[in-house]
Amino acid sequence: MAASIESLLEEISGVDDPIEELQCLKTALLSIPLRDLRDSVSGQRFNVIFSLLHSDDREQVELCVGILERILLALGPVTLAQSYRAELQGGLTHPNDTVKMLALTQIGRMVEHPEASTEILNNHDILAATICCIGEEKMDVAKQAIQSLSKLSHSKPGLDKLFQTDLLTVIKDVMATSDIIRYRIYELVVEISSASPISLGYCAKSGFIAQLLGELTGDDVLTRATSIEMVTSLAHTQHGRKYLAQQGIMDKVSNMIKGADTEPFSALYIPGLVKFFVNLAIMDSPQQVCETYPVFQNKVFVMALDPDPAIIGVALDSLGLLGSTVEGKQVFHKAGERFKAVWLTMSKIAGAGATELRVRSLDAISQLLTLQPEQQTEDLLALTESWFLLLSKQPMDMIRNISIQPFPELHCAAMRVFTALSTQLWGQKLMIGTPSFMEFILDRSAGQTKDAKDAKFDLVGSLVCSSTAAEILGSQHYIRLKSYLRDGAYYVSAVAAVCTEGAD
């Protein structure tokens, strides 16, 4: 096979229009298992394929990219770094984005390998060209460049190269291109900062993080909305949150929420500020965050009652995420009548209105009602039961009626509410005490989409796995549930087809 590849390469180099030969080479390469391809291409030189990338013929360029993707994947990172540095560097400035993507992907492979990474770190031009790709118009190219460069943060030599050489100037020059590109550089900085406290230190010393935080607390409303997303990403790590706390960012964001009522365009950035605190609460402690920054919890409640669907949606998502934790449930319980008003609004939204908001409300309700077996204390079970019974006069019928409406996403969301109930003793008692409810669960004709079948199957599986289900639901129902589970989500019972003579 190596000989046939070599002969195809010779044929390609000897013709003016190599499309047919390139197609043959691509077919030949694809026919070889990747594990065997390394031996077939080892020692071959594919300069002719790289040279054919310099063409206005789009078909030819794309064939060459497909061939090189296959070949370079078979070669080790060190071989790539030693033999194809110049070709890959040329690919970074190629006018065709697929060629840039090819080069960036291979560079990403090399910087992950210790020996190959050293080769790349010693090549200033490749790194500079990779940084410049962040400024490319196509987002896929920029993302790949960010991904490849962020991998350099895994080593001190990589960090030194990016932040302690004139490459830092290249980054700043690219950053100055436009507002969009500036935030791509911030994305790179946040990616690198998230790797470790040491990498965060490099980024902080470079001044990039201070610049980002300055935009968050600045006067430009649109800039605030964009920068809070980046700062929230930075808060995903413990060392990132520690740094932000040291800089007083939590207090500043809290004050921005307080002052939002007097800002004419605060609706543009308030959802981002709320998501920032939701992230903090989930990562650390809902109780601590809500007690330390009461304005945050208050804002979530106010947003849930807002007439703007976009604001309501963020509030519902926030309530669900916070309420998925035991601490979050306890925080909401302490809120008393204020949370009760929010809960009744959630019930109202779930029952009528735009489908997307109804789904988000149902999902928040299911998260608030969910208790894992190890979390099921007497107090928490009483709490979730009281919330469910507060949804309506007949909450079981309410959720079931939502599930049979002709909207698959509503059906699935309603099933998730029932699944939340299914592990709790009071939930199982409601199920068996609701007329025809078990037949409803076991009826495979309801909900014909894959997602609907999966949602029903999850509910059945949750009941079967409960230690109390057999006793509460009764052996007959429990056996049928186990049969349902055994047959699988997509089981269809055989139905005899009756043929009538003379029928069409």
Tab-separated table of N, CA and C in Angstrom, residues 376-467:
chain	number	residue	atom	x	y	z
A	376	GLN	N	-33.707	12.851	51.833
A	376	GLN	CA	-35.120	12.821	52.213
A	376	GLN	C	-35.329	12.745	53.726
A	377	THR	N	-35.092	13.894	54.371
A	377	THR	CA	-35.412	14.009	55.789
A	377	THR	C	-36.910	14.300	55.924
A	378	GLU	N	-37.403	14.128	57.103
A	378	GLU	CA	-38.832	14.354	57.342
A	378	GLU	C	-39.226	15.790	56.991
A	379	ASP	N	-38.370	16.763	57.375
A	379	ASP	CA	-38.683	18.178	57.118
A	379	ASP	C	-38.684	18.497	55.626
A	380	LEU	N	-37.688	17.969	54.895
A	380	LEU	CA	-37.600	18.269	53.467
A	380	LEU	C	-38.717	17.596	52.679
A	381	LEU	N	-39.100	16.381	53.087
A	381	LEU	CA	-40.223	15.709	52.430
A	381	LEU	C	-41.522	16.478	52.654
A	382	ALA	N	-41.681	16.997	53.857
A	382	ALA	CA	-42.877	17.801	54.157
A	382	ALA	C	-42.871	19.090	53.334
A	383	LEU	N	-41.682	19.646	53.131
A	383	LEU	CA	-41.558	20.890	52.366
A	383	LEU	C	-41.929	20.677	50.889
A	384	THR	N	-41.330	19.657	50.265
A	384	THR	CA	-41.623	19.428	48.844
A	384	THR	C	-43.087	19.051	48.634
A	385	GLU	N	-43.638	18.291	49.574
A	385	GLU	CA	-45.058	17.932	49.455
A	385	GLU	C	-45.936	19.178	49.544
A	386	SER	N	-45.617	20.068	50.477
A	386	SER	CA	-46.428	21.287	50.636
A	386	SER	C	-46.341	22.162	49.391
A	387	TRP	N	-45.161	22.214	48.774
A	387	TRP	CA	-45.013	22.998	47.538
A	387	TRP	C	-45.850	22.394	46.409
A	388	PHE	N	-45.789	21.077	46.267
A	388	PHE	CA	-46.534	20.446	45.184
A	388	PHE	C	-48.033	20.672	45.352
A	389	LEU	N	-48.530	20.507	46.552
A	389	LEU	CA	-49.970	20.669	46.812
A	389	LEU	C	-50.426	22.116	46.620
A	390	LEU	N	-49.463	23.040	46.650
A	390	LEU	CA	-49.771	24.453	46.479
A	390	LEU	C	-49.925	24.836	44.996
A	391	LEU	N	-49.500	23.950	44.102
A	391	LEU	CA	-49.550	24.273	42.670
A	391	LEU	C	-50.975	24.538	42.187
A	392	SER	N	-51.919	23.748	42.668
A	392	SER	CA	-53.331	23.935	42.301
A	392	SER	C	-54.187	23.096	43.242
A	393	LYS	N	-55.500	23.173	43.066
A	393	LYS	CA	-56.388	22.359	43.899
A	393	LYS	C	-56.221	20.872	43.603
A	394	GLN	N	-55.929	20.563	42.340
A	394	GLN	CA	-55.692	19.172	41.930
A	394	GLN	C	-54.369	19.110	41.161
A	395	PRO	N	-53.226	19.177	41.853
A	395	PRO	CA	-51.941	19.277	41.153
A	395	PRO	C	-51.615	18.065	40.274
A	396	MET	N	-52.030	16.858	40.667
A	396	MET	CA	-51.762	15.679	39.836
A	396	MET	C	-52.485	15.806	38.496
A	397	ASP	N	-53.739	16.224	38.559
A	397	ASP	CA	-54.504	16.404	37.320
A	397	ASP	C	-53.931	17.553	36.490
A	398	MET	N	-53.479	18.581	37.153
A	398	MET	CA	-52.893	19.722	36.444
A	398	MET	C	-51.692	19.295	35.602
A	399	ILE	N	-50.760	18.580	36.224
A	399	ILE	CA	-49.546	18.168	35.505
A	399	ILE	C	-49.884	17.126	34.438
A	400	ARG	N	-50.804	16.205	34.754
A	400	ARG	CA	-51.187	15.197	33.759
A	400	ARG	C	-51.859	15.862	32.551
A	401	ASN	N	-52.711	16.836	32.795
A	401	ASN	CA	-53.378	17.527	31.688
A	401	ASN	C	-52.375	18.270	30.802
A	402	ILE	N	-51.332	18.812	31.413
A	402	ILE	CA	-50.274	19.458	30.625
A	402	ILE	C	-49.574	18.419	29.753
A	403	SER	N	-49.360	17.230	30.320
A	403	SER	CA	-48.603	16.197	29.603
A	403	SER	C	-49.327	15.667	28.375
A	404	ILE	N	-50.650	15.762	28.343
A	404	ILE	CA	-51.396	15.204	27.204
A	404	ILE	C	-51.713	16.254	26.146
A	405	GLN	N	-51.232	17.485	26.357
A	405	GLN	CA	-51.394	18.496	25.320
A	405	GLN	C	-50.457	18.187	24.156
A	406	PRO	N	-50.813	18.603	22.934
A	406	PRO	CA	-50.063	18.176	21.733
A	406	PRO	C	-48.738	18.908	21.520
A	407	PHE	N	-47.935	18.975	22.560
A	407	PHE	CA	-46.622	19.599	22.470
A	407	PHE	C	-45.612	18.663	23.140
A	408	PRO	N	-44.768	17.993	22.370
A	408	PRO	CA	-43.836	17.005	22.943
A	408	PRO	C	-42.977	17.565	24.070
A	409	GLU	N	-42.512	18.823	23.922
A	409	GLU	CA	-41.641	19.378	24.954
A	409	GLU	C	-42.383	19.584	26.282
A	410	LEU	N	-43.688	19.903	26.194
A	410	LEU	CA	-44.498	20.012	27.415
A	410	LEU	C	-44.715	18.647	28.059
A	411	HIS	N	-44.955	17.647	27.213
A	411	HIS	CA	-45.133	16.284	27.720
A	411	HIS	C	-43.893	15.848	28.508
A	412	CYS	N	-42.724	16.073	27.927
A	412	CYS	CA	-41.471	15.657	28.582
A	412	CYS	C	-41.247	16.418	29.879
A	413	ALA	N	-41.532	17.727	29.879
A	413	ALA	CA	-41.350	18.532	31.090
A	413	ALA	C	-42.297	18.072	32.196
A	414	ALA	N	-43.542	17.738	31.828
A	414	ALA	CA	-44.497	17.233	32.817
A	414	ALA	C	-44.037	15.889	33.380
A	415	MET	N	-43.487	15.036	32.510
A	415	MET	CA	-42.961	13.746	32.978
A	415	MET	C	-41.825	13.939	33.979
A	416	ARG	N	-41.021	14.987	33.757
A	416	ARG	CA	-39.916	15.243	34.683
A	416	ARG	C	-40.441	15.675	36.064
A	417	VAL	N	-41.579	16.357	36.087
A	417	VAL	CA	-42.196	16.700	37.384
A	417	VAL	C	-42.633	15.426	38.095
A	418	PHE	N	-43.291	14.533	37.361
A	418	PHE	CA	-43.714	13.265	37.975
A	418	PHE	C	-42.505	12.431	38.414
A	419	THR	N	-41.428	12.497	37.664
A	419	THR	CA	-40.218	11.764	38.052
A	419	THR	C	-39.661	12.305	39.367
A	420	ALA	N	-39.751	13.634	39.558
A	420	ALA	CA	-39.314	14.233	40.828
A	420	ALA	C	-40.125	13.678	41.992
A	421	LEU	N	-41.420	13.451	41.769
A	421	LEU	CA	-42.294	12.913	42.821
A	421	LEU	C	-42.043	11.432	43.084
A	422	SER	N	-41.577	10.730	42.062
A	422	SER	CA	-41.580	9.267	42.079
A	422	SER	C	-40.684	8.641	43.131
A	423	THR	N	-39.675	9.377	43.615
A	423	THR	CA	-38.768	8.799	44.616
A	423	THR	C	-39.225	9.097	46.037
A	424	GLN	N	-40.268	9.908	46.176
A	424	GLN	CA	-40.701	10.356	47.497
A	424	GLN	C	-42.001	9.647	47.898
A	425	LEU	N	-42.065	9.253	49.146
A	425	LEU	CA	-43.192	8.464	49.648
A	425	LEU	C	-44.528	9.155	49.392
A	426	TRP	N	-44.593	10.444	49.684
A	426	TRP	CA	-45.851	11.177	49.495
A	426	TRP	C	-46.222	11.239	48.007
A	427	GLY	N	-45.208	11.301	47.140
A	427	GLY	CA	-45.456	11.334	45.702
A	427	GLY	C	-46.050	10.031	45.209
A	428	GLN	N	-45.497	8.916	45.702
A	428	GLN	CA	-46.016	7.602	45.315
A	428	GLN	C	-47.448	7.407	45.823
A	429	LYS	N	-47.726	7.911	47.007
A	429	LYS	CA	-49.092	7.798	47.548
A	429	LYS	C	-50.083	8.601	46.700
A	430	LEU	N	-49.652	9.763	46.225
A	430	LEU	CA	-50.513	10.558	45.347
A	430	LEU	C	-50.759	9.834	44.019
A	431	MET	N	-49.712	9.183	43.529
A	431	MET	CA	-49.850	8.469	42.256
A	431	MET	C	-50.866	7.329	42.361
A	432	ILE	N	-50.747	6.519	43.385
A	432	ILE	CA	-51.656	5.381	43.517
A	432	ILE	C	-53.052	5.847	43.917
A	433	GLY	N	-53.122	7.034	44.544
A	433	GLY	CA	-54.423	7.534	44.978
A	433	GLY	C	-55.155	8.335	43.916
A	434	THR	N	-54.482	8.598	42.794
A	434	THR	CA	-55.113	9.350	41.706
A	434	THR	C	-55.728	8.371	40.715
A	435	PRO	N	-57.037	8.430	40.502
A	435	PRO	CA	-57.701	7.465	39.605
A	435	PRO	C	-57.028	7.396	38.227
A	436	SER	N	-56.810	6.185	37.763
A	436	SER	CA	-56.257	5.849	36.439
A	436	SER	C	-54.841	6.377	36.197
A	437	PHE	N	-54.169	6.833	37.264
A	437	PHE	CA	-52.830	7.383	37.036
A	437	PHE	C	-51.827	6.301	36.645
A	438	MET	N	-51.896	5.141	37.265
A	438	MET	CA	-50.942	4.076	36.931
A	438	MET	C	-51.152	3.605	35.494
A	439	GLU	N	-52.402	3.572	35.050
A	439	GLU	CA	-52.671	3.204	33.655
A	439	GLU	C	-52.074	4.245	32.710
A	440	PHE	N	-52.144	5.509	33.126
A	440	PHE	CA	-51.557	6.604	32.345
A	440	PHE	C	-50.047	6.403	32.192
A	441	ILE	N	-49.387	6.026	33.281
A	441	ILE	CA	-47.936	5.804	33.229
A	441	ILE	C	-47.601	4.628	32.312
A	442	LEU	N	-48.372	3.575	32.400
A	442	LEU	CA	-48.060	2.338	31.674
A	442	LEU	C	-48.560	2.349	30.226
A	443	ASP	N	-49.278	3.375	29.835
A	443	ASP	CA	-49.811	3.485	28.476
A	443	ASP	C	-48.714	3.953	27.521
A	444	ARG	N	-48.283	3.053	26.650
A	444	ARG	CA	-47.209	3.381	25.709
A	444	ARG	C	-47.696	4.202	24.514
A	445	SER	N	-48.984	4.339	24.342
A	445	SER	CA	-49.489	5.076	23.174
A	445	SER	C	-49.381	6.587	23.360
A	446	ALA	N	-49.221	7.049	24.604
A	446	ALA	CA	-49.093	8.483	24.866
A	446	ALA	C	-47.641	8.908	24.686
A	447	GLY	N	-47.430	9.954	23.892
A	447	GLY	CA	-46.073	10.456	23.670
A	447	GLY	C	-45.296	9.574	22.722
A	448	GLN	N	-45.347	9.905	21.447
A	448	GLN	CA	-44.757	9.016	20.443
A	448	GLN	C	-43.362	9.431	19.985
A	449	THR	N	-42.885	10.603	20.394
A	449	THR	CA	-41.536	11.005	19.988
A	449	THR	C	-40.505	10.269	20.842
A	450	LYS	N	-39.272	10.248	20.365
A	450	LYS	CA	-38.200	9.573	21.103
A	450	LYS	C	-38.022	10.203	22.478
A	451	ASP	N	-37.998	11.545	22.532
A	451	ASP	CA	-37.813	12.228	23.812
A	451	ASP	C	-38.949	11.900	24.783
A	452	ALA	N	-40.179	11.826	24.245
A	452	ALA	CA	-41.326	11.508	25.099
A	452	ALA	C	-41.209	10.095	25.659
A	453	LYS	N	-40.812	9.156	24.805
A	453	LYS	CA	-40.635	7.770	25.261
A	453	LYS	C	-39.530	7.678	26.313
A	454	ASP	N	-38.445	8.438	26.096
A	454	ASP	CA	-37.339	8.441	27.057
A	454	ASP	C	-37.786	9.018	28.401
A	455	ALA	N	-38.589	10.099	28.347
A	455	ALA	CA	-39.058	10.727	29.586
A	455	ALA	C	-39.953	9.778	30.382
A	456	LYS	N	-40.857	9.086	29.690
A	456	LYS	CA	-41.725	8.109	30.354
A	456	LYS	C	-40.886	6.957	30.937
A	457	PHE	N	-39.902	6.520	30.180
A	457	PHE	CA	-39.042	5.418	30.623
A	457	PHE	C	-38.260	5.813	31.878
A	458	ASP	N	-37.795	7.077	31.929
A	458	ASP	CA	-37.074	7.563	33.115
A	458	ASP	C	-37.993	7.543	34.340
A	459	LEU	N	-39.246	7.925	34.146
A	459	LEU	CA	-40.220	7.910	35.241
A	459	LEU	C	-40.439	6.489	35.747
A	460	VAL	N	-40.656	5.561	34.814
A	460	VAL	CA	-40.865	4.158	35.189
A	460	VAL	C	-39.638	3.613	35.917
A	461	GLY	N	-38.450	3.913	35.369
A	461	GLY	CA	-37.217	3.437	35.984
A	461	GLY	C	-37.027	3.973	37.388
A	462	SER	N	-37.399	5.247	37.590
A	462	SER	CA	-37.275	5.852	38.913
A	462	SER	C	-38.200	5.174	39.917
A	463	LEU	N	-39.393	4.839	39.493
A	463	LEU	CA	-40.336	4.140	40.382
A	463	LEU	C	-39.836	2.747	40.729
A	464	VAL	N	-39.376	2.020	39.716
A	464	VAL	CA	-38.909	0.651	39.934
A	464	VAL	C	-37.729	0.624	40.904
A	465	CYS	N	-36.869	1.641	40.820
A	465	CYS	CA	-35.662	1.670	41.657
A	465	CYS	C	-35.940	2.149	43.081
A	466	SER	N	-37.154	2.655	43.320
A	466	SER	CA	-37.483	3.139	44.660
A	466	SER	C	-37.720	1.974	45.614
A	467	SER	N	-37.193	2.087	46.809
A	467	SER	CA	-37.307	0.993	47.789
A	467	SER	C	-38.723	0.878	48.361
